[in-house]
Amino acid sequence: MVALGVFGPNYPYYSIEISSSTPHWRGLPLLSCLFRASSSSSMEFPPEGYRRNVGICLFNSSGKIFAASRLNRPEIWEMPQGGVNEGEDLKAAARRELTEETGVISAEIVAELPYWLTYDLSPEASIKLSQHWGVRYKGQAQKWFLLKFTGKDEEINLLGDGTERQEFGKWLWMSIEQILELAANSRKPVYAQVMKEFSNFISGNGDDGNALKQNETQLVS
């Protein structure tokens, strides 16, 4: 069982236990509740006890999504993500993390989730990461951004921009189904919700004026 949290300005923090009885989409569990997010809030702060983090869903002109395998666990594939610095703009953080982990600078922000998605860390991971972060967190709260890759594949470099330690060993352009299948179990509920929200944009059916991009009122089902 995995907990998926959703946090928006018009609702209190929700934590949903994902189990085999939860409704599924494309073989993975999804939320069965409605959540509303509004442009009236800057959404700068997630629930207390969670580390602020940005997630980046990068897709190309063929509707494929960037994913990379971790150096320490090559069977696990992830989309780029990383912590937000104190006082840092969330969009700027997303671009910085993308460049640090993939070397990519040729990308346009297409959409943004107007709410935070959270996942909990195991006690062991929380203790281990606290040594790196300097603070022990219950988990991570992520603000997700959808970016369209506008460069050429040669631009992608897993050494990043050289400012951070390399995290990934290989990369591929994947389908939504592949992303969801190869993600770590703890992240599958978050990834499923992200793909549900961004799938129309990735397939070319999204509206650039969509409420997700502008942080206007949005119902999530």
mmCIF file of C-alpha atoms in Angstrom:
data_model
loop_
_atom_site.group_PDB
_atom_site.id
_atom_site.type_symbol
_atom_site.label_atom_id
_atom_site.label_comp_id
_atom_site.label_asym_id
_atom_site.label_seq_id
_atom_site.Cartn_x
_atom_site.Cartn_y
_atom_site.Cartn_z
ATOM 1 C CA MET A 1 0.000 0.000 0.000
ATOM 2 C CA VAL A 2 1.300 3.465 -0.982
ATOM 3 C CA ALA A 3 0.088 6.872 0.240
ATOM 4 C CA LEU A 4 -0.519 9.610 -2.317
ATOM 5 C CA GLY A 5 -1.121 13.106 -0.975
ATOM 6 C CA VAL A 6 -2.794 15.991 -2.795
ATOM 7 C CA PHE A 7 -2.586 19.519 -1.414
ATOM 8 C CA GLY A 8 -4.476 22.500 -2.844
ATOM 9 C CA PRO A 9 -5.458 25.954 -1.543
ATOM 10 C CA ASN A 10 -9.233 25.299 -1.434
ATOM 11 C CA TYR A 11 -8.965 21.979 0.347
ATOM 12 C CA PRO A 12 -7.120 20.634 3.382
ATOM 13 C CA TYR A 13 -4.333 18.147 2.845
ATOM 14 C CA TYR A 14 -5.558 14.773 1.683
ATOM 15 C CA SER A 15 -3.682 11.497 1.985
ATOM 16 C CA ILE A 16 -5.112 8.592 0.027
ATOM 17 C CA GLU A 17 -4.032 5.014 0.661
ATOM 18 C CA ILE A 18 -3.543 3.329 -2.704
ATOM 19 C CA SER A 19 -4.338 -0.394 -2.639
ATOM 20 C CA SER A 20 -5.620 -3.118 -4.930
ATOM 21 C CA SER A 21 -9.200 -1.924 -4.391
ATOM 22 C CA THR A 22 -8.515 1.634 -5.615
ATOM 23 C CA PRO A 23 -9.868 2.582 -9.094
ATOM 24 C CA HIS A 24 -7.258 2.063 -11.822
ATOM 25 C CA TRP A 25 -6.268 3.832 -15.013
ATOM 26 C CA ARG A 26 -4.135 1.990 -17.552
ATOM 27 C CA GLY A 27 -3.424 -0.640 -14.937
ATOM 28 C CA LEU A 28 -2.390 1.746 -12.145
ATOM 29 C CA PRO A 29 -4.337 3.192 -9.178
ATOM 30 C CA LEU A 30 -5.748 6.703 -9.381
ATOM 31 C CA LEU A 31 -7.595 9.063 -7.097
ATOM 32 C CA SER A 32 -11.315 8.536 -6.790
ATOM 33 C CA CYS A 33 -11.936 11.913 -5.115
ATOM 34 C CA LEU A 34 -12.225 15.425 -6.521
ATOM 35 C CA PHE A 35 -9.712 18.131 -5.678
ATOM 36 C CA ARG A 36 -9.823 21.796 -6.632
ATOM 37 C CA ALA A 37 -6.884 24.174 -7.079
ATOM 38 C CA SER A 38 -7.184 27.903 -7.608
ATOM 39 C CA SER A 39 -5.095 30.749 -8.996
ATOM 40 C CA SER A 40 -5.905 32.725 -5.841
ATOM 41 C CA SER A 41 -2.994 31.030 -4.083
ATOM 42 C CA SER A 42 0.688 31.115 -4.985
ATOM 43 C CA MET A 43 0.992 27.527 -3.758
ATOM 44 C CA GLU A 44 4.490 28.230 -2.505
ATOM 45 C CA PHE A 45 4.315 25.950 0.510
ATOM 46 C CA PRO A 46 3.360 22.273 0.668
ATOM 47 C CA PRO A 47 2.159 20.416 3.795
ATOM 48 C CA GLU A 48 4.373 20.778 6.852
ATOM 49 C CA GLY A 49 7.046 18.144 7.210
ATOM 50 C CA TYR A 50 7.535 17.601 3.475
ATOM 51 C CA ARG A 51 10.522 18.751 1.439
ATOM 52 C CA ARG A 52 9.688 21.063 -1.460
ATOM 53 C CA ASN A 53 10.510 19.403 -4.742
ATOM 54 C CA VAL A 54 9.853 19.938 -8.449
ATOM 55 C CA GLY A 55 9.188 17.190 -10.966
ATOM 56 C CA ILE A 56 9.801 17.528 -14.698
ATOM 57 C CA CYS A 57 7.912 15.598 -17.360
ATOM 58 C CA LEU A 58 9.892 16.264 -20.552
ATOM 59 C CA PHE A 59 8.354 15.104 -23.830
ATOM 60 C CA ASN A 60 9.454 15.310 -27.451
ATOM 61 C CA SER A 61 7.705 15.973 -30.767
ATOM 62 C CA SER A 62 6.888 12.251 -31.085
ATOM 63 C CA GLY A 63 4.926 12.257 -27.830
ATOM 64 C CA LYS A 64 7.566 10.255 -25.971
ATOM 65 C CA ILE A 65 8.685 11.080 -22.425
ATOM 66 C CA PHE A 66 12.232 11.339 -21.126
ATOM 67 C CA ALA A 67 13.222 8.806 -18.488
ATOM 68 C CA ALA A 68 16.578 7.731 -17.089
ATOM 69 C CA SER A 69 17.801 4.810 -14.994
ATOM 70 C CA ARG A 70 19.482 5.433 -11.674
ATOM 71 C CA LEU A 71 23.181 4.656 -11.345
ATOM 72 C CA ASN A 72 22.640 2.836 -8.050
ATOM 73 C CA ARG A 73 19.458 1.029 -9.171
ATOM 74 C CA PRO A 74 19.528 0.587 -12.968
ATOM 75 C CA GLU A 75 16.223 -1.300 -12.994
ATOM 76 C CA ILE A 76 14.431 1.852 -11.775
ATOM 77 C CA TRP A 77 13.586 4.551 -14.324
ATOM 78 C CA GLU A 78 12.623 8.076 -13.323
ATOM 79 C CA MET A 79 11.727 11.474 -14.659
ATOM 80 C CA PRO A 80 13.968 14.347 -13.497
ATOM 81 C CA GLN A 81 13.201 15.916 -10.141
ATOM 82 C CA GLY A 82 14.947 17.791 -7.364
ATOM 83 C CA GLY A 83 14.678 20.045 -4.345
ATOM 84 C CA VAL A 84 13.757 23.724 -4.397
ATOM 85 C CA ASN A 85 16.240 26.182 -2.940
ATOM 86 C CA GLU A 86 15.159 28.719 -0.331
ATOM 87 C CA GLY A 87 13.362 31.598 -2.067
ATOM 88 C CA GLU A 88 13.680 29.980 -5.509
ATOM 89 C CA ASP A 89 10.898 30.367 -8.067
ATOM 90 C CA LEU A 90 9.331 26.993 -8.827
ATOM 91 C CA LYS A 91 9.581 27.342 -12.605
ATOM 92 C CA ALA A 92 13.216 28.380 -12.277
ATOM 93 C CA ALA A 93 13.819 25.368 -10.035
ATOM 94 C CA ALA A 94 12.308 23.048 -12.643
ATOM 95 C CA ARG A 95 14.554 24.421 -15.381
ATOM 96 C CA ARG A 96 17.619 24.271 -13.130
ATOM 97 C CA GLU A 97 16.996 20.671 -12.105
ATOM 98 C CA LEU A 98 16.412 19.626 -15.710
ATOM 99 C CA THR A 99 19.737 21.122 -16.774
ATOM 100 C CA GLU A 100 21.637 19.775 -13.761
ATOM 101 C CA GLU A 101 20.454 16.207 -14.370
ATOM 102 C CA THR A 102 20.180 16.018 -18.174
ATOM 103 C CA GLY A 103 22.092 18.962 -19.642
ATOM 104 C CA VAL A 104 18.918 20.071 -21.434
ATOM 105 C CA ILE A 105 18.321 23.783 -21.867
ATOM 106 C CA SER A 106 16.167 23.627 -25.016
ATOM 107 C CA ALA A 107 12.744 23.151 -23.470
ATOM 108 C CA GLU A 108 9.511 25.125 -23.113
ATOM 109 C CA ILE A 109 7.146 24.964 -20.140
ATOM 110 C CA VAL A 110 3.777 23.812 -21.476
ATOM 111 C CA ALA A 111 1.758 23.103 -18.338
ATOM 112 C CA GLU A 112 1.948 23.068 -14.560
ATOM 113 C CA LEU A 113 -0.037 21.160 -11.974
ATOM 114 C CA PRO A 114 -1.735 23.762 -9.744
ATOM 115 C CA TYR A 115 -1.400 21.556 -6.660
ATOM 116 C CA TRP A 116 1.257 19.553 -4.840
ATOM 117 C CA LEU A 117 1.562 15.774 -4.958
ATOM 118 C CA THR A 118 3.296 14.125 -2.014
ATOM 119 C CA TYR A 119 4.828 10.770 -1.316
ATOM 120 C CA ASP A 120 6.192 9.448 1.970
ATOM 121 C CA LEU A 121 9.694 8.143 2.541
ATOM 122 C CA SER A 122 10.382 4.937 4.389
ATOM 123 C CA PRO A 123 11.884 5.477 7.869
ATOM 124 C CA GLU A 124 15.212 4.120 6.607
ATOM 125 C CA ALA A 125 15.275 6.447 3.587
ATOM 126 C CA SER A 126 14.190 9.405 5.716
ATOM 127 C CA ILE A 127 17.109 8.880 8.104
ATOM 128 C CA LYS A 128 19.622 8.332 5.305
ATOM 129 C CA LEU A 129 18.535 11.384 3.319
ATOM 130 C CA SER A 130 18.466 13.585 6.407
ATOM 131 C CA GLN A 131 22.245 13.234 6.521
ATOM 132 C CA HIS A 132 22.405 14.769 3.041
ATOM 133 C CA TRP A 133 19.629 17.334 3.429
ATOM 134 C CA GLY A 134 20.429 18.365 6.996
ATOM 135 C CA VAL A 135 16.746 18.004 7.936
ATOM 136 C CA ARG A 136 14.613 14.917 8.385
ATOM 137 C CA TYR A 137 11.446 15.030 6.295
ATOM 138 C CA LYS A 138 8.405 12.795 6.291
ATOM 139 C CA GLY A 139 8.511 12.756 2.495
ATOM 140 C CA GLN A 140 8.606 14.980 -0.544
ATOM 141 C CA ALA A 141 5.947 17.330 -1.914
ATOM 142 C CA GLN A 142 6.269 17.818 -5.635
ATOM 143 C CA LYS A 143 5.091 20.541 -7.989
ATOM 144 C CA TRP A 144 5.068 19.025 -11.468
ATOM 145 C CA PHE A 145 5.840 20.794 -14.734
ATOM 146 C CA LEU A 146 5.386 19.587 -18.306
ATOM 147 C CA LEU A 147 8.125 20.744 -20.682
ATOM 148 C CA LYS A 148 8.426 20.198 -24.429
ATOM 149 C CA PHE A 149 11.916 19.379 -25.683
ATOM 150 C CA THR A 150 12.837 21.718 -28.549
ATOM 151 C CA GLY A 151 16.435 20.665 -29.095
ATOM 152 C CA LYS A 152 18.179 17.632 -30.576
ATOM 153 C CA ASP A 153 18.966 14.406 -28.738
ATOM 154 C CA GLU A 154 22.688 15.226 -28.866
ATOM 155 C CA GLU A 155 22.016 17.934 -26.294
ATOM 156 C CA ILE A 156 21.110 15.348 -23.653
ATOM 157 C CA ASN A 157 24.054 14.651 -21.348
ATOM 158 C CA LEU A 158 23.596 12.703 -18.122
ATOM 159 C CA LEU A 159 26.665 14.403 -16.682
ATOM 160 C CA GLY A 160 24.383 17.438 -16.564
ATOM 161 C CA ASP A 161 25.933 20.860 -16.340
ATOM 162 C CA GLY A 162 28.724 19.620 -14.083
ATOM 163 C CA THR A 163 27.446 21.333 -10.936
ATOM 164 C CA GLU A 164 25.976 18.208 -9.318
ATOM 165 C CA ARG A 165 26.885 14.546 -8.938
ATOM 166 C CA GLN A 166 25.670 12.323 -11.774
ATOM 167 C CA GLU A 167 22.501 10.433 -10.850
ATOM 168 C CA PHE A 168 21.563 8.546 -14.018
ATOM 169 C CA GLY A 169 23.307 5.937 -16.144
ATOM 170 C CA LYS A 170 21.088 5.569 -19.238
ATOM 171 C CA TRP A 171 18.196 7.454 -20.804
ATOM 172 C CA LEU A 172 15.377 6.701 -23.230
ATOM 173 C CA TRP A 173 12.289 8.291 -24.766
ATOM 174 C CA MET A 174 9.380 6.222 -23.417
ATOM 175 C CA SER A 175 5.632 5.868 -23.792
ATOM 176 C CA ILE A 176 3.350 6.722 -20.886
ATOM 177 C CA GLU A 177 2.787 3.011 -20.292
ATOM 178 C CA GLN A 178 6.525 2.314 -20.116
ATOM 179 C CA ILE A 179 7.080 5.164 -17.675
ATOM 180 C CA LEU A 180 4.400 3.820 -15.346
ATOM 181 C CA GLU A 181 5.611 0.238 -15.610
ATOM 182 C CA LEU A 182 9.289 0.942 -14.878
ATOM 183 C CA ALA A 183 8.894 3.519 -12.097
ATOM 184 C CA ALA A 184 9.622 2.629 -8.482
ATOM 185 C CA ASN A 185 6.502 1.379 -6.689
ATOM 186 C CA SER A 186 6.598 4.299 -4.255
ATOM 187 C CA ARG A 187 6.317 6.775 -7.140
ATOM 188 C CA LYS A 188 3.784 5.011 -9.333
ATOM 189 C CA PRO A 189 0.712 6.737 -7.794
ATOM 190 C CA VAL A 190 2.337 10.168 -8.306
ATOM 191 C CA TYR A 191 3.440 9.302 -11.847
ATOM 192 C CA ALA A 192 -0.030 7.986 -12.696
ATOM 193 C CA GLN A 193 -1.654 11.223 -11.549
ATOM 194 C CA VAL A 194 0.906 13.319 -13.454
ATOM 195 C CA MET A 195 0.319 11.344 -16.647
ATOM 196 C CA LYS A 196 -3.438 11.592 -16.239
ATOM 197 C CA GLU A 197 -3.177 15.378 -16.119
ATOM 198 C CA PHE A 198 -0.571 15.817 -18.855
ATOM 199 C CA SER A 199 -1.535 13.066 -21.322
ATOM 200 C CA ASN A 200 -3.615 15.326 -23.589
ATOM 201 C CA PHE A 201 -0.752 17.779 -23.954
ATOM 202 C CA ILE A 202 1.711 14.990 -24.690
ATOM 203 C CA SER A 203 -0.554 13.468 -27.337
ATOM 204 C CA GLY A 204 -1.056 16.869 -28.984
ATOM 205 C CA ASN A 205 -4.649 17.379 -27.861
ATOM 206 C CA GLY A 206 -3.928 19.918 -25.125
ATOM 207 C CA ASP A 207 -4.943 23.568 -25.168
ATOM 208 C CA ASP A 208 -2.089 25.994 -24.492
ATOM 209 C CA GLY A 209 -4.585 28.169 -22.625
ATOM 210 C CA ASN A 210 -5.568 25.307 -20.338
ATOM 211 C CA ALA A 211 -6.158 26.100 -16.670
ATOM 212 C CA LEU A 212 -3.247 23.877 -15.672
ATOM 213 C CA LYS A 213 -0.804 26.208 -17.385
ATOM 214 C CA GLN A 214 -2.318 29.370 -15.931
ATOM 215 C CA ASN A 215 -3.065 27.975 -12.441
ATOM 216 C CA GLU A 216 -6.728 28.802 -12.897
ATOM 217 C CA THR A 217 -9.496 26.839 -11.174
ATOM 218 C CA GLN A 218 -9.233 23.170 -12.094
ATOM 219 C CA LEU A 219 -11.152 20.054 -11.108
ATOM 220 C CA VAL A 220 -9.161 16.866 -10.942
ATOM 221 C CA SER A 221 -11.072 13.621 -11.136
#
